[in-house]
Short mmCIF file of C-alpha atoms in Angstrom, two decimals:
data_model
loop_
_atom_site.label_atom_id
_atom_site.label_comp_id
_atom_site.label_asym_id
_atom_site.label_seq_id
_atom_site.Cartn_x
_atom_site.Cartn_y
_atom_site.Cartn_z
CA MET A 14 44.75 -158.75 -22.78
CA PRO A 15 45.96 -161.11 -25.56
CA MET A 16 43.27 -161.97 -28.10
CA LEU A 17 42.37 -165.47 -29.15
CA LEU A 18 44.54 -166.76 -32.00
CA ASP A 19 47.25 -164.11 -31.39
CA SER A 20 49.75 -166.86 -30.66
CA TYR A 21 48.43 -169.33 -33.23
CA ASP A 22 51.20 -170.90 -35.32
CA LYS A 23 50.18 -172.36 -38.69
CA GLU A 24 53.64 -173.91 -39.08
CA ASN A 25 54.56 -175.31 -42.48
CA PHE A 26 51.10 -176.57 -43.45
CA PHE A 27 48.24 -175.41 -45.62
CA ASP A 28 45.99 -173.73 -43.09
CA GLU A 29 42.28 -173.30 -43.84
CA MET A 30 42.03 -170.01 -41.92
CA PHE A 31 45.38 -168.29 -42.52
CA ASP A 32 47.38 -167.86 -45.74
CA GLU A 33 51.11 -168.27 -46.35
CA GLU A 34 51.80 -164.86 -44.81
CA ALA A 35 49.76 -165.77 -41.72
CA ALA A 36 47.05 -163.24 -42.75
CA VAL A 37 43.44 -164.32 -42.25
CA ARG A 38 41.78 -165.52 -45.46
CA PRO A 39 38.93 -163.17 -46.59
CA HIS A 40 36.16 -165.75 -46.00
CA TYR A 41 37.26 -166.14 -42.36
CA ARG A 42 37.33 -162.43 -41.44
CA LYS A 43 33.94 -162.35 -39.72
CA VAL A 44 34.73 -165.48 -37.75
CA LEU A 45 38.08 -164.09 -36.61
CA GLU A 46 36.56 -160.72 -35.65
CA ARG A 47 33.94 -162.49 -33.52
CA MET A 48 36.42 -164.83 -31.87
CA GLN A 49 38.74 -161.97 -30.99
CA ARG A 50 35.99 -160.33 -28.98
CA LEU A 51 36.12 -163.35 -26.64
CA ASP A 52 38.71 -164.24 -24.10
CA ALA A 53 39.79 -167.79 -23.34
CA GLY A 54 37.31 -168.05 -20.47
CA ASP A 55 34.34 -167.00 -22.64
CA TYR A 56 35.29 -169.44 -25.36
CA HIS A 57 35.83 -172.27 -22.89
CA ARG A 58 32.38 -171.69 -21.32
CA ARG A 59 30.68 -171.87 -24.73
CA GLN A 60 32.60 -175.03 -25.61
CA THR A 61 31.63 -176.60 -22.28
CA ALA A 62 27.96 -175.68 -22.79
CA VAL A 63 27.96 -177.40 -26.19
CA ASP A 64 29.71 -180.48 -24.79
CA LEU A 65 27.05 -180.75 -22.08
CA ALA A 66 24.27 -180.34 -24.65
CA PHE A 67 25.77 -183.17 -26.71
CA MET A 68 25.94 -185.34 -23.61
CA ARG A 69 22.32 -184.62 -22.61
CA GLY A 70 21.17 -185.12 -26.20
CA GLY A 71 22.96 -188.45 -26.48
CA VAL A 72 25.04 -187.36 -29.49
CA THR A 73 27.27 -190.40 -29.29
CA PHE A 74 29.15 -193.00 -31.26
CA THR A 75 30.31 -196.47 -30.30
CA VAL A 76 33.88 -197.75 -30.36
CA TYR A 77 34.32 -201.48 -30.82
CA ASN A 78 37.08 -203.37 -28.98
CA ASP A 79 37.69 -200.50 -26.61
CA ASN A 80 38.41 -201.03 -22.93
CA GLN A 81 37.43 -197.51 -21.85
CA GLY A 82 33.71 -197.97 -22.41
CA THR A 83 32.18 -198.37 -25.84
CA GLU A 84 29.78 -195.41 -26.10
CA ARG A 85 31.26 -191.91 -26.22
CA ILE A 86 30.16 -188.34 -26.77
CA PHE A 87 31.15 -187.27 -30.28
CA PRO A 88 33.90 -184.61 -29.80
CA PHE A 89 32.97 -181.29 -31.38
CA ASP A 90 35.14 -178.20 -31.85
CA LEU A 91 33.32 -174.87 -31.88
CA MET A 92 35.56 -173.08 -34.39
CA PRO A 93 33.80 -173.58 -37.76
CA ARG A 94 35.46 -174.44 -41.03
CA VAL A 95 34.47 -171.88 -43.70
CA ILE A 96 34.35 -172.46 -47.47
CA PRO A 97 33.77 -169.56 -49.89
CA ALA A 98 31.15 -169.83 -52.66
CA ALA A 99 33.55 -170.11 -55.60
CA GLU A 100 35.56 -172.85 -53.93
CA TRP A 101 32.40 -174.80 -53.09
CA GLU A 102 31.08 -174.48 -56.63
CA ARG A 103 34.01 -176.47 -57.97
CA VAL A 104 33.71 -179.08 -55.20
CA GLU A 105 30.02 -179.48 -55.93
CA LYS A 106 30.58 -179.95 -59.67
CA GLY A 107 33.28 -182.50 -59.00
CA LEU A 108 31.09 -184.51 -56.63
CA ILE A 109 28.15 -184.53 -59.04
CA GLN A 110 30.43 -185.65 -61.85
CA ARG A 111 31.79 -188.44 -59.69
CA ILE A 112 28.46 -189.86 -58.51
CA GLN A 113 27.03 -189.75 -62.05
CA ALA A 114 29.96 -191.77 -63.38
CA LEU A 115 29.93 -194.25 -60.49
CA ASN A 116 26.21 -194.83 -60.89
CA MET A 117 26.68 -195.51 -64.63
CA PHE A 118 29.55 -197.82 -63.75
CA LEU A 119 27.37 -199.84 -61.37
CA HIS A 120 24.58 -200.21 -63.91
CA ASP A 121 27.09 -201.36 -66.52
CA ILE A 122 28.87 -203.79 -64.17
CA TYR A 123 25.57 -205.48 -63.28
CA HIS A 124 24.36 -205.58 -66.89
CA GLU A 125 26.42 -205.41 -70.10
CA GLN A 126 29.90 -204.99 -68.53
CA LYS A 127 31.05 -202.91 -71.49
CA ILE A 128 33.80 -201.29 -69.44
CA LEU A 129 35.32 -204.74 -68.89
CA ARG A 130 34.98 -205.79 -72.51
CA ASP A 131 36.69 -202.56 -73.55
CA ARG A 132 39.52 -203.38 -71.11
CA VAL A 133 39.25 -200.04 -69.34
CA ILE A 134 39.36 -202.06 -66.11
CA PRO A 135 40.93 -205.53 -66.13
CA PRO A 136 37.99 -207.91 -65.46
CA HIS A 137 39.70 -209.80 -62.65
CA TYR A 138 39.57 -206.68 -60.46
CA ILE A 139 35.78 -206.74 -60.64
CA LEU A 140 35.00 -210.44 -60.85
CA GLY A 141 37.29 -211.25 -57.92
CA ALA A 142 36.18 -208.37 -55.72
CA LYS A 143 34.74 -209.06 -52.29
CA HIS A 144 31.71 -206.81 -52.85
CA PHE A 145 30.84 -207.75 -56.42
CA ARG A 146 27.42 -209.43 -56.16
CA ARG A 147 26.99 -211.97 -58.93
CA GLU A 148 23.50 -212.61 -57.59
CA PHE A 149 22.48 -209.22 -58.99
CA MET A 150 23.57 -209.59 -62.57
CA ASN A 151 20.79 -208.23 -64.82
CA CYS A 152 18.73 -207.13 -61.82
CA ASN A 153 17.09 -203.76 -62.45
CA VAL A 154 16.75 -201.19 -59.69
CA ALA A 155 14.18 -198.41 -59.37
CA LYS A 156 14.92 -195.44 -61.62
CA ASP A 157 18.31 -197.04 -62.42
CA ILE A 158 19.76 -195.38 -59.32
CA TYR A 159 22.22 -197.48 -57.31
CA VAL A 160 23.84 -194.85 -55.09
CA HIS A 161 21.18 -192.77 -53.38
CA ILE A 162 23.38 -191.52 -50.53
CA CYS A 163 27.11 -190.94 -50.92
CA GLY A 164 29.69 -189.53 -48.54
CA THR A 165 32.91 -188.70 -50.39
CA ASP A 166 36.00 -187.96 -48.30
CA LEU A 167 37.98 -184.94 -49.50
CA ILE A 168 41.36 -183.71 -48.30
CA ARG A 169 43.66 -180.82 -49.17
CA GLY A 170 47.42 -181.16 -49.37
CA ARG A 171 50.14 -178.54 -48.90
CA ASP A 172 49.10 -176.71 -52.08
CA GLY A 173 45.46 -176.47 -50.97
CA GLU A 174 44.10 -178.48 -53.90
CA TYR A 175 41.11 -180.69 -53.08
CA LEU A 176 41.73 -184.42 -53.60
CA VAL A 177 39.33 -187.34 -53.30
CA LEU A 178 40.55 -189.75 -50.65
CA GLU A 179 37.75 -192.29 -50.91
CA ASP A 180 34.13 -192.81 -51.89
CA ASN A 181 31.66 -194.22 -49.35
CA LEU A 182 28.87 -195.80 -51.35
CA ARG A 183 27.46 -198.47 -49.05
CA CYS A 184 26.12 -196.97 -45.79
CA PRO A 185 27.96 -193.66 -45.34
CA SER A 186 27.51 -192.25 -41.85
CA GLY A 187 27.98 -188.86 -40.22
CA ALA A 188 25.10 -186.78 -41.63
CA SER A 189 23.43 -186.63 -38.21
CA TYR A 190 26.57 -185.09 -36.71
CA MET A 191 26.59 -182.51 -39.50
CA LEU A 192 23.07 -181.48 -38.43
CA GLU A 193 23.80 -181.54 -34.70
CA ASN A 194 26.98 -179.52 -35.21
CA ARG A 195 25.05 -176.85 -37.05
CA ALA A 196 22.43 -176.64 -34.31
CA ALA A 197 25.19 -176.31 -31.70
CA LEU A 198 26.93 -173.50 -33.60
CA LYS A 199 23.68 -171.58 -33.96
CA ARG A 200 23.18 -171.76 -30.20
CA ALA A 201 26.75 -170.79 -29.37
CA PHE A 202 27.16 -167.91 -31.88
CA PRO A 203 23.67 -166.88 -33.09
CA ASN A 204 24.66 -163.39 -34.21
CA LEU A 205 27.78 -164.53 -36.03
CA PHE A 206 25.83 -167.19 -37.86
CA GLN A 207 23.22 -164.66 -38.99
CA SER A 208 25.76 -162.13 -40.26
CA ALA A 209 28.18 -164.53 -41.98
CA GLY A 210 25.84 -165.53 -44.84
CA VAL A 211 25.99 -169.28 -44.30
CA ARG A 212 24.05 -171.69 -46.52
CA GLY A 213 21.71 -174.03 -44.67
CA VAL A 214 22.00 -177.78 -44.18
CA ASP A 215 18.75 -178.18 -42.27
CA ASN A 216 16.87 -179.64 -45.25
CA TYR A 217 19.06 -182.73 -45.38
CA ALA A 218 16.52 -185.08 -43.77
CA ALA A 219 13.67 -183.73 -45.92
CA ASP A 220 15.82 -184.12 -49.04
CA LEU A 221 16.72 -187.67 -48.04
CA ARG A 222 13.06 -188.51 -47.56
CA LYS A 223 12.31 -187.16 -51.06
CA VAL A 224 15.00 -189.42 -52.49
CA LEU A 225 13.52 -192.45 -50.73
CA ASN A 226 10.03 -191.56 -51.96
CA TYR A 227 11.33 -191.09 -55.50
CA VAL A 228 12.73 -194.61 -55.74
CA THR A 229 9.46 -196.27 -54.79
CA PRO A 230 8.99 -199.35 -57.02
CA ASP A 231 6.89 -198.56 -60.09
CA ASN A 232 4.35 -201.30 -59.32
CA ILE A 233 3.40 -199.86 -55.92
CA GLY A 234 0.94 -197.42 -57.46
CA SER A 235 0.96 -195.01 -54.53
CA ASP A 236 2.51 -191.58 -54.05
CA LYS A 237 2.71 -192.21 -50.30
CA PRO A 238 5.11 -195.14 -49.94
CA ASN A 239 5.78 -196.79 -46.61
CA VAL A 240 9.44 -196.13 -45.85
CA VAL A 241 11.44 -197.60 -42.95
CA LEU A 242 15.02 -197.35 -41.71
CA LEU A 243 16.58 -200.78 -41.09
CA THR A 244 19.24 -200.76 -38.36
CA PRO A 245 21.43 -203.55 -36.97
CA GLY A 246 20.29 -202.42 -33.51
CA VAL A 247 21.34 -200.42 -30.48
CA TYR A 248 24.84 -201.91 -30.32
CA ASN A 249 25.83 -200.63 -33.75
CA SER A 250 28.41 -197.82 -33.73
CA ALA A 251 26.09 -195.50 -35.66
CA TYR A 252 22.83 -196.27 -33.83
CA PHE A 253 22.49 -192.66 -32.67
CA GLU A 254 22.48 -191.61 -36.30
CA HIS A 255 19.95 -194.25 -37.32
CA ALA A 256 17.50 -193.14 -34.63
CA PHE A 257 18.14 -189.45 -35.34
CA LEU A 258 17.53 -189.67 -39.09
CA ALA A 259 14.45 -191.87 -38.71
CA ARG A 260 13.00 -189.33 -36.29
CA GLN A 261 13.88 -186.41 -38.58
CA MET A 262 12.25 -188.09 -41.57
CA GLY A 263 9.23 -189.27 -39.61
CA ILE A 264 9.68 -192.92 -40.57
CA PRO A 265 9.81 -196.05 -38.38
CA ILE A 266 13.17 -197.44 -37.33
CA VAL A 267 13.12 -201.23 -37.48
CA GLU A 268 15.39 -204.21 -36.92
CA GLY A 269 15.38 -207.34 -39.06
CA ARG A 270 13.07 -209.14 -36.65
CA ASP A 271 10.44 -206.43 -37.21
CA LEU A 272 10.14 -207.32 -40.90
CA LEU A 273 9.02 -210.44 -42.75
CA VAL A 274 8.59 -211.44 -46.37
CA ARG A 275 5.42 -213.05 -47.63
CA ASP A 276 4.68 -213.78 -51.32
CA LEU A 277 7.75 -211.75 -52.36
CA LYS A 278 6.52 -208.67 -50.49
CA VAL A 279 7.96 -207.09 -47.36
CA TYR A 280 5.83 -206.34 -44.31
CA MET A 281 6.44 -204.68 -40.96
CA ARG A 282 4.95 -206.19 -37.84
CA THR A 283 2.84 -203.63 -35.99
CA THR A 284 0.30 -203.79 -33.18
CA ALA A 285 -2.38 -203.24 -35.84
CA GLY A 286 -1.17 -206.14 -37.99
CA LEU A 287 1.18 -206.38 -40.96
CA MET A 288 1.96 -203.15 -42.80
CA PRO A 289 3.45 -203.26 -46.35
CA VAL A 290 6.93 -201.79 -46.73
CA ASP A 291 7.85 -200.16 -50.04
CA VAL A 292 11.27 -198.58 -49.46
CA ILE A 293 13.99 -199.52 -46.97
CA TYR A 294 16.78 -197.12 -46.02
CA ARG A 295 19.06 -199.88 -44.89
CA ARG A 296 22.03 -199.28 -42.62
CA ILE A 297 23.13 -202.91 -42.78
CA ASP A 298 25.87 -204.17 -45.08
CA ASP A 299 24.96 -206.53 -47.91
CA ASP A 300 26.52 -209.50 -46.10
CA PHE A 301 23.98 -209.33 -43.27
CA LEU A 302 20.91 -208.27 -45.23
CA ASP A 303 19.36 -211.64 -46.05
CA PRO A 304 20.64 -214.88 -44.45
CA SER A 305 19.03 -216.97 -47.17
CA VAL A 306 21.29 -215.37 -49.82
CA PHE A 307 24.35 -213.93 -48.07
CA ARG A 308 25.73 -214.89 -44.66
CA PRO A 309 23.54 -217.68 -43.28
CA ASP A 310 24.56 -216.84 -39.70
CA SER A 311 23.21 -213.28 -39.90
CA LEU A 312 20.61 -212.51 -37.25
CA LEU A 313 20.31 -208.90 -38.41
CA GLY A 314 18.68 -209.33 -41.79
CA VAL A 315 15.37 -210.44 -43.24
CA PRO A 316 15.02 -213.89 -44.86
CA GLY A 317 13.55 -213.51 -48.34
CA LEU A 318 14.32 -209.79 -48.66
CA VAL A 319 16.57 -210.25 -51.67
CA ASN A 320 13.89 -212.14 -53.59
CA ALA A 321 11.38 -209.38 -52.83
CA TYR A 322 13.96 -206.86 -54.04
CA ARG A 323 14.66 -208.79 -57.22
CA ALA A 324 10.93 -209.03 -57.86
CA GLY A 325 10.73 -205.25 -57.76
CA ASN A 326 8.39 -205.15 -54.78
CA VAL A 327 10.67 -203.15 -52.52
CA SER A 328 13.49 -200.64 -53.02
CA LEU A 329 16.69 -200.49 -51.02
CA ALA A 330 18.85 -197.43 -50.47
CA ASN A 331 21.63 -197.83 -51.26
CA SER A 332 21.17 -200.69 -53.69
CA ILE A 333 22.78 -204.07 -53.13
CA GLY A 334 26.19 -204.37 -54.77
CA THR A 335 27.38 -200.76 -54.52
CA GLY A 336 30.36 -201.90 -52.44
CA ILE A 337 32.22 -202.84 -55.61
CA ALA A 338 32.48 -199.12 -56.43
CA ASP A 339 34.00 -198.10 -53.11
CA ASP A 340 36.52 -200.91 -53.06
CA LYS A 341 39.80 -199.03 -52.60
CA VAL A 342 41.30 -200.87 -55.56
CA ILE A 343 38.46 -199.71 -57.82
CA TYR A 344 39.08 -196.17 -56.50
CA TYR A 345 42.28 -196.28 -58.56
CA PHE A 346 40.18 -196.63 -61.71
CA VAL A 347 37.63 -193.87 -60.99
CA PRO A 348 39.36 -191.26 -63.21
CA ARG A 349 39.14 -193.79 -66.07
CA ILE A 350 35.51 -194.50 -65.16
CA ILE A 351 34.66 -190.79 -65.40
CA LYS A 352 36.44 -190.51 -68.74
CA TYR A 353 34.79 -193.67 -70.12
CA TYR A 354 31.18 -192.82 -69.26
CA LEU A 355 31.18 -189.02 -69.36
CA GLY A 356 34.08 -188.22 -71.70
CA GLU A 357 35.40 -185.74 -69.15
CA ASP A 358 38.51 -185.37 -67.05
CA PRO A 359 37.91 -185.59 -63.29
CA ILE A 360 37.22 -182.22 -61.71
CA LEU A 361 38.43 -183.54 -58.36
CA PRO A 362 41.58 -185.67 -58.74
CA ASN A 363 42.47 -188.83 -56.82
CA VAL A 364 45.44 -189.24 -54.53
CA ASP A 365 48.28 -191.04 -56.38
CA THR A 366 47.71 -194.75 -55.79
CA TYR A 367 49.72 -197.95 -56.31
CA LEU A 368 48.06 -201.34 -56.71
CA ALA A 369 49.81 -204.16 -54.88
CA SER A 370 48.42 -206.66 -57.39
CA GLU A 371 50.41 -205.04 -60.21
CA PRO A 372 54.00 -206.42 -60.14
CA GLN A 373 55.79 -203.08 -60.60
CA ASP A 374 53.56 -201.30 -58.11
CA ARG A 375 53.90 -204.17 -55.59
CA LYS A 376 57.69 -204.00 -55.85
CA TYR A 377 57.57 -200.27 -55.19
CA ILE A 378 55.19 -200.67 -52.24
CA LEU A 379 57.25 -203.42 -50.61
CA GLU A 380 60.45 -201.40 -51.03
CA ASN A 381 58.88 -198.25 -49.56
CA LEU A 382 56.56 -199.46 -46.83
CA GLU A 383 58.10 -197.10 -44.31
CA LYS A 384 57.25 -194.12 -46.58
CA LEU A 385 53.71 -195.01 -47.68
CA VAL A 386 50.19 -195.30 -46.35
CA VAL A 387 48.95 -198.81 -47.10
CA LYS A 388 45.23 -199.57 -46.99
CA SER A 389 43.16 -202.72 -47.12
CA ALA A 390 40.74 -202.67 -50.03
CA ASN A 391 37.54 -203.08 -48.05
CA GLU A 392 38.19 -201.76 -44.55
CA ALA A 393 36.81 -198.48 -43.21
CA GLY A 394 36.90 -196.31 -40.12
CA GLY A 395 40.71 -196.05 -40.12
CA TYR A 396 41.10 -199.81 -39.60
CA GLY A 397 43.28 -202.08 -41.76
CA MET A 398 45.70 -199.27 -42.50
CA LEU A 399 49.47 -198.88 -42.17
CA MET A 400 50.81 -195.36 -41.68
CA GLY A 401 54.35 -196.21 -42.79
CA PRO A 402 56.28 -193.16 -41.50
CA TRP A 403 54.80 -193.59 -38.00
CA ALA A 404 54.59 -197.40 -37.87
CA THR A 405 56.77 -199.74 -35.84
CA GLN A 406 59.04 -202.20 -37.63
CA GLU A 407 56.82 -205.02 -36.40
CA GLU A 408 53.72 -203.41 -37.97
CA ILE A 409 55.58 -202.88 -41.25
CA GLU A 410 56.68 -206.51 -41.40
CA ASP A 411 53.15 -207.73 -40.63
CA PHE A 412 51.81 -205.70 -43.55
CA ARG A 413 54.62 -206.94 -45.79
CA LYS A 414 53.54 -210.54 -45.14
CA ASN A 415 49.89 -209.71 -45.73
CA ILE A 416 50.59 -207.89 -49.00
CA ILE A 417 52.65 -210.78 -50.35
CA ALA A 418 49.96 -213.28 -49.32
CA ASN A 419 47.03 -211.33 -50.81
CA PRO A 420 48.17 -208.45 -53.03
CA ARG A 421 44.65 -207.83 -54.43
CA ASN A 422 43.64 -206.61 -51.02
CA PHE A 423 46.06 -203.67 -50.73
CA ILE A 424 46.86 -200.29 -52.19
CA GLY A 425 49.67 -197.87 -51.36
CA GLN A 426 49.55 -194.07 -51.33
CA PRO A 427 52.03 -191.35 -50.44
CA PRO A 428 51.06 -189.74 -47.12
CA ILE A 429 49.31 -186.44 -47.73
CA SER A 430 49.98 -183.72 -45.21
CA LEU A 431 46.33 -182.80 -44.69
CA SER A 432 45.40 -179.18 -44.33
CA ARG A 433 45.09 -177.88 -40.79
CA HIS A 434 42.56 -175.78 -38.95
CA PRO A 435 42.69 -173.85 -35.66
CA THR A 436 41.18 -176.14 -33.04
CA TRP A 437 40.57 -175.55 -29.34
CA VAL A 438 43.02 -177.63 -27.30
CA GLY A 439 43.04 -177.18 -23.54
CA ASP A 440 42.95 -173.39 -23.21
CA ASP A 441 44.20 -172.18 -26.59
CA PHE A 442 44.06 -172.83 -30.34
CA GLU A 443 46.43 -175.21 -32.07
CA GLY A 444 46.51 -176.50 -35.65
CA ARG A 445 44.92 -179.88 -36.25
CA HIS A 446 44.59 -181.82 -39.50
CA VAL A 447 41.12 -182.00 -41.10
CA ASP A 448 39.25 -183.64 -43.95
CA LEU A 449 35.75 -183.06 -45.32
CA ARG A 450 32.90 -185.49 -45.97
CA PRO A 451 30.14 -183.82 -48.03
CA TYR A 452 26.88 -185.72 -48.54
CA ILE A 453 25.43 -186.25 -52.00
CA LEU A 454 21.82 -187.35 -52.51
CA PHE A 455 20.76 -188.91 -55.82
CA GLY A 456 17.03 -188.94 -56.51
CA GLU A 457 15.07 -187.06 -59.15
CA LYS A 458 18.02 -184.67 -59.10
CA ILE A 459 21.48 -184.86 -57.62
CA LYS A 460 21.88 -182.57 -54.63
CA VAL A 461 25.04 -181.88 -52.64
CA THR A 462 24.28 -180.57 -49.16
CA PRO A 463 26.26 -177.31 -48.83
CA GLY A 464 28.71 -178.19 -46.11
CA GLY A 465 29.24 -181.64 -44.73
CA LEU A 466 31.15 -183.09 -41.85
CA THR A 467 34.62 -181.67 -41.25
CA ARG A 468 36.47 -184.32 -39.30
CA VAL A 469 39.42 -183.36 -37.09
CA ALA A 470 42.39 -185.43 -35.98
CA LEU A 471 42.42 -184.22 -32.37
CA ARG A 472 45.72 -185.84 -31.46
CA LYS A 473 48.64 -183.54 -32.24
CA GLY A 474 50.36 -184.55 -35.48
CA SER A 475 47.84 -187.31 -36.25
CA LEU A 476 46.46 -187.65 -39.77
CA VAL A 477 43.70 -190.08 -38.74
CA VAL A 478 40.42 -188.20 -38.45
CA ASN A 479 38.06 -191.13 -37.79
CA SER A 480 36.03 -190.84 -34.60
CA SER A 481 36.90 -194.45 -33.75
CA GLN A 482 40.58 -193.43 -33.81
CA GLY A 483 40.42 -190.29 -31.69
CA GLY A 484 38.90 -187.86 -34.18
CA GLY A 485 36.30 -185.15 -33.65
CA SER A 486 34.35 -182.81 -35.90
CA LYS A 487 33.55 -179.20 -36.80
CA ASP A 488 30.63 -177.44 -38.37
CA THR A 489 31.29 -176.63 -42.04
CA TRP A 490 30.05 -173.29 -43.33
CA VAL A 491 29.57 -172.79 -47.06
CA LEU A 492 29.05 -169.09 -47.73
CA HIS A 493 26.62 -167.51 -50.18
CA ASP A 494 29.49 -165.24 -51.24
CA ASN A 495 33.24 -165.40 -51.23
CA GLU A 496 33.84 -163.52 -48.00
#
């Protein structure tokens, strides 16, 4: 009987599980040995059992503008991604370095703006940015922490080197799927999980709660702050995650209509009367947070919240204004930001990036649209992106017009042939491209959860891993050792 993965073809890609000679990498040996004791029927039954558990548990996400039904089960592939200890150590150091520098950058941008005066970043890139919040100049935040939760997207190219693709510093999502994936793997392969020496991710919610407690405003005078999770509501694409994390942390989940501001303090309406709120884990973008300051048509936010925040009577995680640091144009400057504030070279490099607002770069982008990936500065979820080599001529010309009309809003990057991973397709394994989103929590200490969400482009040949664009996910195992 042929064993699973006997016919697997890594082709001409960097494969996470197999090396250049098609030999299994040492840190995958236990996984391969276990998988080869299964036949296709056994594997399929375990995959089906997990899919059913996800369906019964409501592990879903919502797709906007989709005519096949908006709410879907989040696709999950049983074969785990495995990262050895030494490899993870470097990733962890690089992520800590990055969030330290970006947090210092945010404090500087909303106070002295030394980095602009020293011309490390041309001021117009900041002052003209969509997510730069002038309203928060000289506003202090609790413990000087702006980015409490960060999800940084990492990829590996053909040489296997980790690269940072983007930083998600506003309301990064996906941590709940990381936790659900781990629970599913433990159920499907309990013995393998025990023997492989995998580091745990189960403390994520407890660690997040500690971060939220830590940033309680100094004038609250209590070591038991009232913390809530603010969601846009059940129609938001990440509502499953909002409800899941609130439940895991043991905090109320609220919508804007559940909160009110009185005398610059925030309260939650309850059946027992008004309850003070000290910390808000908000999953609403700045624009919708307070209709009296930002978008006046927002029905999701809380009128007066920003004034309560400015008065230091409530903390928000993440802080208002962090979007300036995950603007894809500012991404270009992150290596300089790290050097400026920390005096260090980046441990994790960026992908080569061209700025359409720079004349030479714009000329190059416009002359090579069919060879580049072009991204809008403030879009996410795989939207607002041109994949030049796979785009139609009509799509290319549309982007050309948009770039010429508003060059500040676009960057260009060479397409990176993401690493691949064996993934169950139909009744066998095939290679599919993957990325990795680790989660970094910044409270009293900076902690990187060992693992993260490995996202998979399930469509053959696709490089787009976003769930809204046909992507799925895998559990990510970080080992205590190197094999």
